[in-house]
Amino acid sequence: AACILYYIASITEDWIPVQFDFYGYDTPLYEQPLAIKYIVSFYTAVMSLTGNDINPGNGTQFFISSILLVFGALINANIFGTIAVIAQTFSRKSQRFQDQ
């Protein structure tokens, strides 16, 4: 996801992450070393997968951020669904033990 975000942002060079702007970097993101660009893209990808907004700047970025948000929601649903199944299994085993 970070590679996709970085690629889309590097084409247009109009996306400035909120956290990068907030911390007051004097040098624009696109003039930073490649490692910094990727770290910022990775952080933004992780944040968008957990449901946070990444402040897209154009239509392509809106589309990618929407896909990441849906994908993150599916991951969260899978995790919570698995936890619910495990809890139900424990409850069922506990009930059988108490019935004996």
Short mmCIF file of C-alpha atoms in Angstrom, two decimals:
data_model
loop_
_atom_site.label_atom_id
_atom_site.label_comp_id
_atom_site.label_asym_id
_atom_site.label_seq_id
_atom_site.Cartn_x
_atom_site.Cartn_y
_atom_site.Cartn_z
CA ALA A 1 0.00 0.00 0.00
CA ALA A 2 2.85 2.37 0.79
CA CYS A 3 4.38 1.78 -2.64
CA ILE A 4 1.08 2.59 -4.33
CA LEU A 5 0.65 5.77 -2.29
CA TYR A 6 4.21 6.85 -3.02
CA TYR A 7 3.85 6.13 -6.73
CA ILE A 8 0.57 8.06 -7.03
CA ALA A 9 1.94 10.97 -5.01
CA SER A 10 5.21 11.11 -6.93
CA ILE A 11 3.41 11.44 -10.25
CA THR A 12 1.43 14.53 -9.28
CA GLU A 13 3.57 15.94 -6.44
CA ASP A 14 0.52 17.63 -4.93
CA TRP A 15 -0.04 15.45 -1.88
CA ILE A 16 1.44 16.67 1.37
CA PRO A 17 0.64 14.47 4.35
CA VAL A 18 -0.82 16.30 7.32
CA GLN A 19 1.79 14.93 9.72
CA PHE A 20 4.62 16.11 7.43
CA ASP A 21 3.15 19.60 7.17
CA PHE A 22 2.30 19.68 10.89
CA TYR A 23 5.84 19.03 12.09
CA GLY A 24 7.09 22.03 10.15
CA TYR A 25 9.65 20.52 7.82
CA ASP A 26 11.41 23.32 5.96
CA THR A 27 12.07 21.14 2.92
CA PRO A 28 9.06 19.90 0.94
CA LEU A 29 8.38 16.18 1.02
CA TYR A 30 9.36 15.74 -2.62
CA GLU A 31 12.85 17.08 -1.95
CA GLN A 32 13.49 14.69 0.95
CA PRO A 33 15.61 11.52 0.59
CA LEU A 34 13.86 8.44 -0.77
CA ALA A 35 13.87 6.77 2.66
CA ILE A 36 11.92 9.66 4.22
CA LYS A 37 9.42 9.64 1.37
CA TYR A 38 8.83 5.92 1.79
CA ILE A 39 8.55 6.13 5.59
CA VAL A 40 5.94 8.88 5.28
CA SER A 41 4.07 6.84 2.64
CA PHE A 42 4.23 3.72 4.81
CA TYR A 43 2.97 5.58 7.87
CA THR A 44 0.14 7.08 5.86
CA ALA A 45 -0.80 3.67 4.42
CA VAL A 46 -0.94 2.12 7.89
CA MET A 47 -2.99 5.01 9.21
CA SER A 48 -5.45 4.78 6.32
CA LEU A 49 -5.84 1.02 6.82
CA THR A 50 -6.84 1.69 10.42
CA GLY A 51 -9.53 4.16 9.38
CA ASN A 52 -7.75 7.50 9.49
CA ASP A 53 -8.01 10.08 6.72
CA ILE A 54 -4.95 10.76 4.57
CA ASN A 55 -6.21 14.01 3.02
CA PRO A 56 -6.07 13.10 -0.66
CA GLY A 57 -5.37 15.89 -3.10
CA ASN A 58 -6.92 14.70 -6.37
CA GLY A 59 -9.30 12.11 -7.81
CA THR A 60 -6.74 9.32 -8.07
CA GLN A 61 -5.69 9.81 -4.47
CA PHE A 62 -9.34 9.81 -3.37
CA PHE A 63 -9.85 6.52 -5.20
CA ILE A 64 -6.75 4.89 -3.67
CA SER A 65 -7.60 6.13 -0.17
CA SER A 66 -11.15 4.79 -0.54
CA ILE A 67 -9.82 1.37 -1.52
CA LEU A 68 -7.41 1.41 1.44
CA LEU A 69 -10.21 2.35 3.84
CA VAL A 70 -12.44 -0.47 2.57
CA PHE A 71 -9.55 -2.93 2.71
CA GLY A 72 -8.77 -1.82 6.28
CA ALA A 73 -12.42 -2.27 7.27
CA LEU A 74 -12.35 -5.81 5.86
CA ILE A 75 -9.20 -6.61 7.82
CA ASN A 76 -10.78 -5.27 11.02
CA ALA A 77 -13.97 -7.24 10.38
CA ASN A 78 -11.93 -10.39 9.87
CA ILE A 79 -10.04 -9.86 13.12
CA PHE A 80 -13.17 -9.17 15.17
CA GLY A 81 -15.02 -12.05 13.51
CA THR A 82 -12.22 -14.44 14.39
CA ILE A 83 -12.20 -13.23 17.98
CA ALA A 84 -15.98 -13.75 18.17
CA VAL A 85 -15.65 -17.33 16.87
CA ILE A 86 -12.90 -18.08 19.40
CA ALA A 87 -14.99 -16.63 22.23
CA GLN A 88 -18.00 -18.68 21.14
CA THR A 89 -15.89 -21.85 21.03
CA PHE A 90 -14.60 -21.22 24.55
CA SER A 91 -18.13 -20.54 25.74
CA ARG A 92 -19.39 -23.78 24.19
CA LYS A 93 -16.57 -25.81 25.77
CA SER A 94 -17.19 -24.17 29.12
CA GLN A 95 -20.90 -24.97 28.90
CA ARG A 96 -20.17 -28.65 28.11
CA PHE A 97 -17.79 -28.84 31.05
CA GLN A 98 -20.38 -27.35 33.41
CA ASP A 99 -23.06 -29.75 32.14
CA GLN A 100 -20.94 -32.78 33.10
#
